Amino acid sequence: MASGHFGDRVSLANRPVWLPYAPWLFLLVWSAGYAMAKLALLYTGPLNLLALRFVGASAVLWPVVLIVRPAWPRWDAVRDILVVAFFLQLVHFGCIYVGLWLGASAGVMALFAASQPILITIVAGILTGLAIPARVWVGLGLGLCGAGWVIGVKGEFSDGALLGALLGFCAMVGLSIGQVYDKRTKPVCHPLLVYVLQYGFAGLISAPIALALEGFDVIWTVPFVSALIFLVLVNSLLGIFLMLTMVRFGQISRVTSIMFLVPGVAALIAWFVVDEVMPILAWPGILCAACGVLLVLYAPTTEASGQ
């Protein structure tokens, strides 16, 4: 997911009647992405899935760009957009897909996703040189303890699952760096071109690497195609539309305020989609991580928060 300071350029003129439901739909789209990626990885490798996601999103967006014909941005804006794309798209989704492929569960990956508000606060504090409140470090500690509890209960110590979980944390660090950089540089560019540039750049990087390391190894089945369509059209494009719309009408804080629900929702969806059961004993770890996020979200904030 990408940050949405471009929201003031969205062409919506009137407040949509469905806007109050947008954060909850966004929560479902975000949470379901882990299970659908896990499903897709049963039929291809992580680098192939990464390349197909980016190339597919670019293919859908380019005709729209040719019809709308937005003004092309300056080079300095393009440069900043590509830097953001590296962290938001390649590092973030690359770590998630490789982590899931190594054996980490969708629930564990979602646990780290819920810590995004905490990591953004820390990254913003480091980049601005402002002091990071103690409650933020406590929140991060609770999140890591919760993830460790879930990993221990599920026994994800073999076949690369532990390394996969570590990559899940790295994915959120990459996402946080990209969002903070995006917020600080604010490149001036039409929203359509922002994501065409991001997905195009990510596709150009990921496709040759996937071809070299994995070959074009895909088993084309109905479940795989369905998962890929979800990742391209729903997780990528609908998620972007919701993000831009909510930022345009000042609703993005509502998304942040419900991020603590991501692990639970993702675990339930993964149960239905890939039969990945979250043991009852693991739920205290999920609650512990949720408490860490709530501590950061609802305690008094400081300038270091970067929110």
JSON list of C-alpha atoms in Angstrom, two decimals, residues 78-237:
[
{"chain": "A", "resi": 78, "resn": "VAL", "atom": "CA", "xyz": [9.81, 10.96, -10.90]},
{"chain": "A", "resi": 79, "resn": "ARG", "atom": "CA", "xyz": [12.98, 10.26, -8.95]},
{"chain": "A", "resi": 80, "resn": "ASP", "atom": "CA", "xyz": [11.17, 10.55, -5.62]},
{"chain": "A", "resi": 81, "resn": "ILE", "atom": "CA", "xyz": [8.29, 8.36, -6.86]},
{"chain": "A", "resi": 82, "resn": "LEU", "atom": "CA", "xyz": [10.76, 5.64, -7.91]},
{"chain": "A", "resi": 83, "resn": "VAL", "atom": "CA", "xyz": [12.47, 5.76, -4.51]},
{"chain": "A", "resi": 84, "resn": "VAL", "atom": "CA", "xyz": [9.09, 5.31, -2.87]},
{"chain": "A", "resi": 85, "resn": "ALA", "atom": "CA", "xyz": [8.29, 2.48, -5.30]},
{"chain": "A", "resi": 86, "resn": "PHE", "atom": "CA", "xyz": [11.47, 0.66, -4.31]},
{"chain": "A", "resi": 87, "resn": "PHE", "atom": "CA", "xyz": [10.47, 0.57, -0.64]},
{"chain": "A", "resi": 88, "resn": "LEU", "atom": "CA", "xyz": [6.66, 0.38, -0.95]},
{"chain": "A", "resi": 89, "resn": "GLN", "atom": "CA", "xyz": [6.46, -2.12, -3.79]},
{"chain": "A", "resi": 90, "resn": "LEU", "atom": "CA", "xyz": [9.69, -4.09, -4.21]},
{"chain": "A", "resi": 91, "resn": "VAL", "atom": "CA", "xyz": [10.94, -4.29, -0.61]},
{"chain": "A", "resi": 92, "resn": "HIS", "atom": "CA", "xyz": [7.51, -4.51, 1.03]},
{"chain": "A", "resi": 93, "resn": "PHE", "atom": "CA", "xyz": [5.76, -7.00, -1.23]},
{"chain": "A", "resi": 94, "resn": "GLY", "atom": "CA", "xyz": [8.98, -8.82, -2.09]},
{"chain": "A", "resi": 95, "resn": "CYS", "atom": "CA", "xyz": [9.65, -9.59, 1.56]},
{"chain": "A", "resi": 96, "resn": "ILE", "atom": "CA", "xyz": [6.03, -10.61, 2.16]},
{"chain": "A", "resi": 97, "resn": "TYR", "atom": "CA", "xyz": [5.86, -13.00, -0.80]},
{"chain": "A", "resi": 98, "resn": "VAL", "atom": "CA", "xyz": [9.24, -14.59, -0.12]},
{"chain": "A", "resi": 99, "resn": "GLY", "atom": "CA", "xyz": [8.36, -14.87, 3.57]},
{"chain": "A", "resi": 100, "resn": "LEU", "atom": "CA", "xyz": [5.05, -16.58, 2.84]},
{"chain": "A", "resi": 101, "resn": "TRP", "atom": "CA", "xyz": [6.75, -18.88, 0.34]},
{"chain": "A", "resi": 102, "resn": "LEU", "atom": "CA", "xyz": [9.35, -19.87, 2.96]},
{"chain": "A", "resi": 103, "resn": "GLY", "atom": "CA", "xyz": [6.55, -21.03, 5.23]},
{"chain": "A", "resi": 104, "resn": "ALA", "atom": "CA", "xyz": [5.54, -18.09, 7.41]},
{"chain": "A", "resi": 105, "resn": "SER", "atom": "CA", "xyz": [1.80, -18.02, 8.02]},
{"chain": "A", "resi": 106, "resn": "ALA", "atom": "CA", "xyz": [-0.50, -15.28, 6.77]},
{"chain": "A", "resi": 107, "resn": "GLY", "atom": "CA", "xyz": [-1.46, -14.59, 10.39]},
{"chain": "A", "resi": 108, "resn": "VAL", "atom": "CA", "xyz": [2.13, -13.96, 11.47]},
{"chain": "A", "resi": 109, "resn": "MET", "atom": "CA", "xyz": [2.72, -11.68, 8.47]},
{"chain": "A", "resi": 110, "resn": "ALA", "atom": "CA", "xyz": [-0.42, -9.74, 9.36]},
{"chain": "A", "resi": 111, "resn": "LEU", "atom": "CA", "xyz": [0.83, -9.34, 12.93]},
{"chain": "A", "resi": 112, "resn": "PHE", "atom": "CA", "xyz": [3.77, -7.36, 11.63]},
{"chain": "A", "resi": 113, "resn": "ALA", "atom": "CA", "xyz": [1.47, -5.40, 9.31]},
{"chain": "A", "resi": 114, "resn": "ALA", "atom": "CA", "xyz": [-0.51, -4.23, 12.32]},
{"chain": "A", "resi": 115, "resn": "SER", "atom": "CA", "xyz": [2.68, -2.70, 13.73]},
{"chain": "A", "resi": 116, "resn": "GLN", "atom": "CA", "xyz": [2.90, -0.27, 10.81]},
{"chain": "A", "resi": 117, "resn": "PRO", "atom": "CA", "xyz": [1.74, 2.79, 12.84]},
{"chain": "A", "resi": 118, "resn": "ILE", "atom": "CA", "xyz": [4.47, 2.04, 15.39]},
{"chain": "A", "resi": 119, "resn": "LEU", "atom": "CA", "xyz": [7.21, 1.63, 12.79]},
{"chain": "A", "resi": 120, "resn": "ILE", "atom": "CA", "xyz": [6.17, 4.80, 10.95]},
{"chain": "A", "resi": 121, "resn": "THR", "atom": "CA", "xyz": [6.46, 6.70, 14.23]},
{"chain": "A", "resi": 122, "resn": "ILE", "atom": "CA", "xyz": [9.95, 5.31, 14.83]},
{"chain": "A", "resi": 123, "resn": "VAL", "atom": "CA", "xyz": [11.17, 5.93, 11.26]},
{"chain": "A", "resi": 124, "resn": "ALA", "atom": "CA", "xyz": [9.79, 9.48, 11.29]},
{"chain": "A", "resi": 125, "resn": "GLY", "atom": "CA", "xyz": [11.45, 10.15, 14.64]},
{"chain": "A", "resi": 126, "resn": "ILE", "atom": "CA", "xyz": [14.82, 8.85, 13.40]},
{"chain": "A", "resi": 127, "resn": "LEU", "atom": "CA", "xyz": [14.70, 10.85, 10.16]},
{"chain": "A", "resi": 128, "resn": "THR", "atom": "CA", "xyz": [13.65, 14.07, 11.87]},
{"chain": "A", "resi": 129, "resn": "GLY", "atom": "CA", "xyz": [15.96, 13.66, 14.84]},
{"chain": "A", "resi": 130, "resn": "LEU", "atom": "CA", "xyz": [13.08, 14.04, 17.31]},
{"chain": "A", "resi": 131, "resn": "ALA", "atom": "CA", "xyz": [12.86, 12.01, 20.49]},
{"chain": "A", "resi": 132, "resn": "ILE", "atom": "CA", "xyz": [10.74, 8.89, 20.23]},
{"chain": "A", "resi": 133, "resn": "PRO", "atom": "CA", "xyz": [8.40, 8.52, 23.23]},
{"chain": "A", "resi": 134, "resn": "ALA", "atom": "CA", "xyz": [8.94, 5.55, 25.52]},
{"chain": "A", "resi": 135, "resn": "ARG", "atom": "CA", "xyz": [5.40, 4.32, 24.86]},
{"chain": "A", "resi": 136, "resn": "VAL", "atom": "CA", "xyz": [6.34, 3.75, 21.19]},
{"chain": "A", "resi": 137, "resn": "TRP", "atom": "CA", "xyz": [9.20, 1.43, 22.16]},
{"chain": "A", "resi": 138, "resn": "VAL", "atom": "CA", "xyz": [6.91, -0.31, 24.63]},
{"chain": "A", "resi": 139, "resn": "GLY", "atom": "CA", "xyz": [4.33, -0.70, 21.87]},
{"chain": "A", "resi": 140, "resn": "LEU", "atom": "CA", "xyz": [6.95, -2.18, 19.54]},
{"chain": "A", "resi": 141, "resn": "GLY", "atom": "CA", "xyz": [8.07, -4.53, 22.28]},
{"chain": "A", "resi": 142, "resn": "LEU", "atom": "CA", "xyz": [4.50, -5.71, 22.85]},
{"chain": "A", "resi": 143, "resn": "GLY", "atom": "CA", "xyz": [4.08, -6.26, 19.12]},
{"chain": "A", "resi": 144, "resn": "LEU", "atom": "CA", "xyz": [7.26, -8.31, 18.86]},
{"chain": "A", "resi": 145, "resn": "CYS", "atom": "CA", "xyz": [6.36, -10.31, 21.96]},
{"chain": "A", "resi": 146, "resn": "GLY", "atom": "CA", "xyz": [2.95, -11.02, 20.48]},
{"chain": "A", "resi": 147, "resn": "ALA", "atom": "CA", "xyz": [4.51, -12.16, 17.20]},
{"chain": "A", "resi": 148, "resn": "GLY", "atom": "CA", "xyz": [7.00, -14.31, 19.08]},
{"chain": "A", "resi": 149, "resn": "TRP", "atom": "CA", "xyz": [4.17, -15.91, 21.06]},
{"chain": "A", "resi": 150, "resn": "VAL", "atom": "CA", "xyz": [2.23, -16.76, 17.90]},
{"chain": "A", "resi": 151, "resn": "ILE", "atom": "CA", "xyz": [5.33, -18.14, 16.17]},
{"chain": "A", "resi": 152, "resn": "GLY", "atom": "CA", "xyz": [6.09, -20.28, 19.22]},
{"chain": "A", "resi": 153, "resn": "VAL", "atom": "CA", "xyz": [2.56, -21.63, 19.55]},
{"chain": "A", "resi": 154, "resn": "LYS", "atom": "CA", "xyz": [2.35, -22.44, 15.85]},
{"chain": "A", "resi": 155, "resn": "GLY", "atom": "CA", "xyz": [5.81, -24.02, 15.91]},
{"chain": "A", "resi": 156, "resn": "GLU", "atom": "CA", "xyz": [7.05, -22.09, 12.88]},
{"chain": "A", "resi": 157, "resn": "PHE", "atom": "CA", "xyz": [10.73, -22.85, 13.40]},
{"chain": "A", "resi": 158, "resn": "SER", "atom": "CA", "xyz": [11.51, -25.16, 10.48]},
{"chain": "A", "resi": 159, "resn": "ASP", "atom": "CA", "xyz": [11.68, -25.06, 6.69]},
{"chain": "A", "resi": 160, "resn": "GLY", "atom": "CA", "xyz": [12.47, -21.36, 6.60]},
{"chain": "A", "resi": 161, "resn": "ALA", "atom": "CA", "xyz": [9.30, -20.27, 8.42]},
{"chain": "A", "resi": 162, "resn": "LEU", "atom": "CA", "xyz": [11.28, -18.33, 11.03]},
{"chain": "A", "resi": 163, "resn": "LEU", "atom": "CA", "xyz": [13.25, -16.55, 8.33]},
{"chain": "A", "resi": 164, "resn": "GLY", "atom": "CA", "xyz": [9.95, -15.87, 6.57]},
{"chain": "A", "resi": 165, "resn": "ALA", "atom": "CA", "xyz": [8.57, -14.24, 9.71]},
{"chain": "A", "resi": 166, "resn": "LEU", "atom": "CA", "xyz": [11.70, -12.07, 9.93]},
{"chain": "A", "resi": 167, "resn": "LEU", "atom": "CA", "xyz": [11.09, -10.99, 6.35]},
{"chain": "A", "resi": 168, "resn": "GLY", "atom": "CA", "xyz": [7.57, -10.02, 7.39]},
{"chain": "A", "resi": 169, "resn": "PHE", "atom": "CA", "xyz": [9.06, -7.55, 9.84]},
{"chain": "A", "resi": 170, "resn": "CYS", "atom": "CA", "xyz": [11.50, -6.28, 7.17]},
{"chain": "A", "resi": 171, "resn": "ALA", "atom": "CA", "xyz": [8.51, -5.76, 4.86]},
{"chain": "A", "resi": 172, "resn": "MET", "atom": "CA", "xyz": [6.90, -3.39, 7.34]},
{"chain": "A", "resi": 173, "resn": "VAL", "atom": "CA", "xyz": [10.17, -1.52, 7.84]},
{"chain": "A", "resi": 174, "resn": "GLY", "atom": "CA", "xyz": [10.40, -1.02, 4.08]},
{"chain": "A", "resi": 175, "resn": "LEU", "atom": "CA", "xyz": [6.78, 0.10, 3.89]},
{"chain": "A", "resi": 176, "resn": "SER", "atom": "CA", "xyz": [7.29, 2.58, 6.72]},
{"chain": "A", "resi": 177, "resn": "ILE", "atom": "CA", "xyz": [10.44, 4.06, 5.15]},
{"chain": "A", "resi": 178, "resn": "GLY", "atom": "CA", "xyz": [8.64, 4.46, 1.84]},
{"chain": "A", "resi": 179, "resn": "GLN", "atom": "CA", "xyz": [5.64, 6.17, 3.39]},
{"chain": "A", "resi": 180, "resn": "VAL", "atom": "CA", "xyz": [7.71, 8.55, 5.48]},
{"chain": "A", "resi": 181, "resn": "TYR", "atom": "CA", "xyz": [9.89, 9.43, 2.46]},
{"chain": "A", "resi": 182, "resn": "ASP", "atom": "CA", "xyz": [6.76, 9.97, 0.38]},
{"chain": "A", "resi": 183, "resn": "LYS", "atom": "CA", "xyz": [5.27, 12.25, 3.00]},
{"chain": "A", "resi": 184, "resn": "ARG", "atom": "CA", "xyz": [8.46, 14.30, 3.33]},
{"chain": "A", "resi": 185, "resn": "THR", "atom": "CA", "xyz": [9.20, 14.77, -0.40]},
{"chain": "A", "resi": 186, "resn": "LYS", "atom": "CA", "xyz": [5.59, 15.16, -1.66]},
{"chain": "A", "resi": 187, "resn": "PRO", "atom": "CA", "xyz": [6.38, 14.76, -5.40]},
{"chain": "A", "resi": 188, "resn": "VAL", "atom": "CA", "xyz": [3.90, 16.66, -7.55]},
{"chain": "A", "resi": 189, "resn": "CYS", "atom": "CA", "xyz": [2.29, 14.18, -9.91]},
{"chain": "A", "resi": 190, "resn": "HIS", "atom": "CA", "xyz": [-1.15, 13.03, -11.06]},
{"chain": "A", "resi": 191, "resn": "PRO", "atom": "CA", "xyz": [-2.29, 9.97, -9.04]},
{"chain": "A", "resi": 192, "resn": "LEU", "atom": "CA", "xyz": [-2.60, 7.78, -12.15]},
{"chain": "A", "resi": 193, "resn": "LEU", "atom": "CA", "xyz": [0.99, 8.47, -13.15]},
{"chain": "A", "resi": 194, "resn": "VAL", "atom": "CA", "xyz": [2.22, 7.91, -9.61]},
{"chain": "A", "resi": 195, "resn": "TYR", "atom": "CA", "xyz": [1.07, 4.31, -9.64]},
{"chain": "A", "resi": 196, "resn": "VAL", "atom": "CA", "xyz": [1.86, 3.67, -13.31]},
{"chain": "A", "resi": 197, "resn": "LEU", "atom": "CA", "xyz": [5.43, 4.77, -12.55]},
{"chain": "A", "resi": 198, "resn": "GLN", "atom": "CA", "xyz": [5.56, 2.72, -9.36]},
{"chain": "A", "resi": 199, "resn": "TYR", "atom": "CA", "xyz": [4.16, -0.48, -10.86]},
{"chain": "A", "resi": 200, "resn": "GLY", "atom": "CA", "xyz": [6.05, -0.04, -14.13]},
{"chain": "A", "resi": 201, "resn": "PHE", "atom": "CA", "xyz": [9.35, 0.46, -12.32]},
{"chain": "A", "resi": 202, "resn": "ALA", "atom": "CA", "xyz": [8.69, -2.48, -9.99]},
{"chain": "A", "resi": 203, "resn": "GLY", "atom": "CA", "xyz": [7.71, -4.67, -12.94]},
{"chain": "A", "resi": 204, "resn": "LEU", "atom": "CA", "xyz": [10.85, -3.78, -14.90]},
{"chain": "A", "resi": 205, "resn": "ILE", "atom": "CA", "xyz": [12.99, -4.71, -11.90]},
{"chain": "A", "resi": 206, "resn": "SER", "atom": "CA", "xyz": [11.14, -7.81, -10.71]},
{"chain": "A", "resi": 207, "resn": "ALA", "atom": "CA", "xyz": [10.37, -9.51, -14.05]},
{"chain": "A", "resi": 208, "resn": "PRO", "atom": "CA", "xyz": [14.01, -10.04, -15.20]},
{"chain": "A", "resi": 209, "resn": "ILE", "atom": "CA", "xyz": [15.02, -11.18, -11.71]},
{"chain": "A", "resi": 210, "resn": "ALA", "atom": "CA", "xyz": [12.12, -13.63, -11.58]},
{"chain": "A", "resi": 211, "resn": "LEU", "atom": "CA", "xyz": [12.99, -14.97, -15.03]},
{"chain": "A", "resi": 212, "resn": "ALA", "atom": "CA", "xyz": [16.65, -15.41, -14.09]},
{"chain": "A", "resi": 213, "resn": "LEU", "atom": "CA", "xyz": [16.11, -17.02, -10.68]},
{"chain": "A", "resi": 214, "resn": "GLU", "atom": "CA", "xyz": [12.83, -18.93, -11.10]},
{"chain": "A", "resi": 215, "resn": "GLY", "atom": "CA", "xyz": [12.13, -19.08, -14.81]},
{"chain": "A", "resi": 216, "resn": "PHE", "atom": "CA", "xyz": [8.55, -18.50, -15.90]},
{"chain": "A", "resi": 217, "resn": "ASP", "atom": "CA", "xyz": [7.18, -21.26, -13.68]},
{"chain": "A", "resi": 218, "resn": "VAL", "atom": "CA", "xyz": [3.42, -20.89, -13.21]},
{"chain": "A", "resi": 219, "resn": "ILE", "atom": "CA", "xyz": [0.70, -23.53, -12.90]},
{"chain": "A", "resi": 220, "resn": "TRP", "atom": "CA", "xyz": [-2.36, -21.84, -14.38]},
{"chain": "A", "resi": 221, "resn": "THR", "atom": "CA", "xyz": [-5.31, -23.04, -12.32]},
{"chain": "A", "resi": 222, "resn": "VAL", "atom": "CA", "xyz": [-8.61, -21.44, -11.42]},
{"chain": "A", "resi": 223, "resn": "PRO", "atom": "CA", "xyz": [-7.51, -20.80, -7.78]},
{"chain": "A", "resi": 224, "resn": "PHE", "atom": "CA", "xyz": [-4.27, -19.19, -8.98]},
{"chain": "A", "resi": 225, "resn": "VAL", "atom": "CA", "xyz": [-5.95, -16.97, -11.57]},
{"chain": "A", "resi": 226, "resn": "SER", "atom": "CA", "xyz": [-8.59, -15.96, -9.01]},
{"chain": "A", "resi": 227, "resn": "ALA", "atom": "CA", "xyz": [-5.91, -15.08, -6.45]},
{"chain": "A", "resi": 228, "resn": "LEU", "atom": "CA", "xyz": [-3.92, -13.12, -9.05]},
{"chain": "A", "resi": 229, "resn": "ILE", "atom": "CA", "xyz": [-6.99, -11.17, -10.15]},
{"chain": "A", "resi": 230, "resn": "PHE", "atom": "CA", "xyz": [-7.67, -10.28, -6.52]},
{"chain": "A", "resi": 231, "resn": "LEU", "atom": "CA", "xyz": [-4.08, -9.15, -5.93]},
{"chain": "A", "resi": 232, "resn": "VAL", "atom": "CA", "xyz": [-4.05, -6.99, -9.08]},
{"chain": "A", "resi": 233, "resn": "LEU", "atom": "CA", "xyz": [-7.56, -5.56, -9.21]},
{"chain": "A", "resi": 234, "resn": "VAL", "atom": "CA", "xyz": [-8.66, -5.57, -5.57]},
{"chain": "A", "resi": 235, "resn": "ASN", "atom": "CA", "xyz": [-5.53, -5.50, -3.40]},
{"chain": "A", "resi": 236, "resn": "SER", "atom": "CA", "xyz": [-3.63, -3.11, -5.68]},
{"chain": "A", "resi": 237, "resn": "LEU", "atom": "CA", "xyz": [-6.09, -0.98, -7.64]}
]
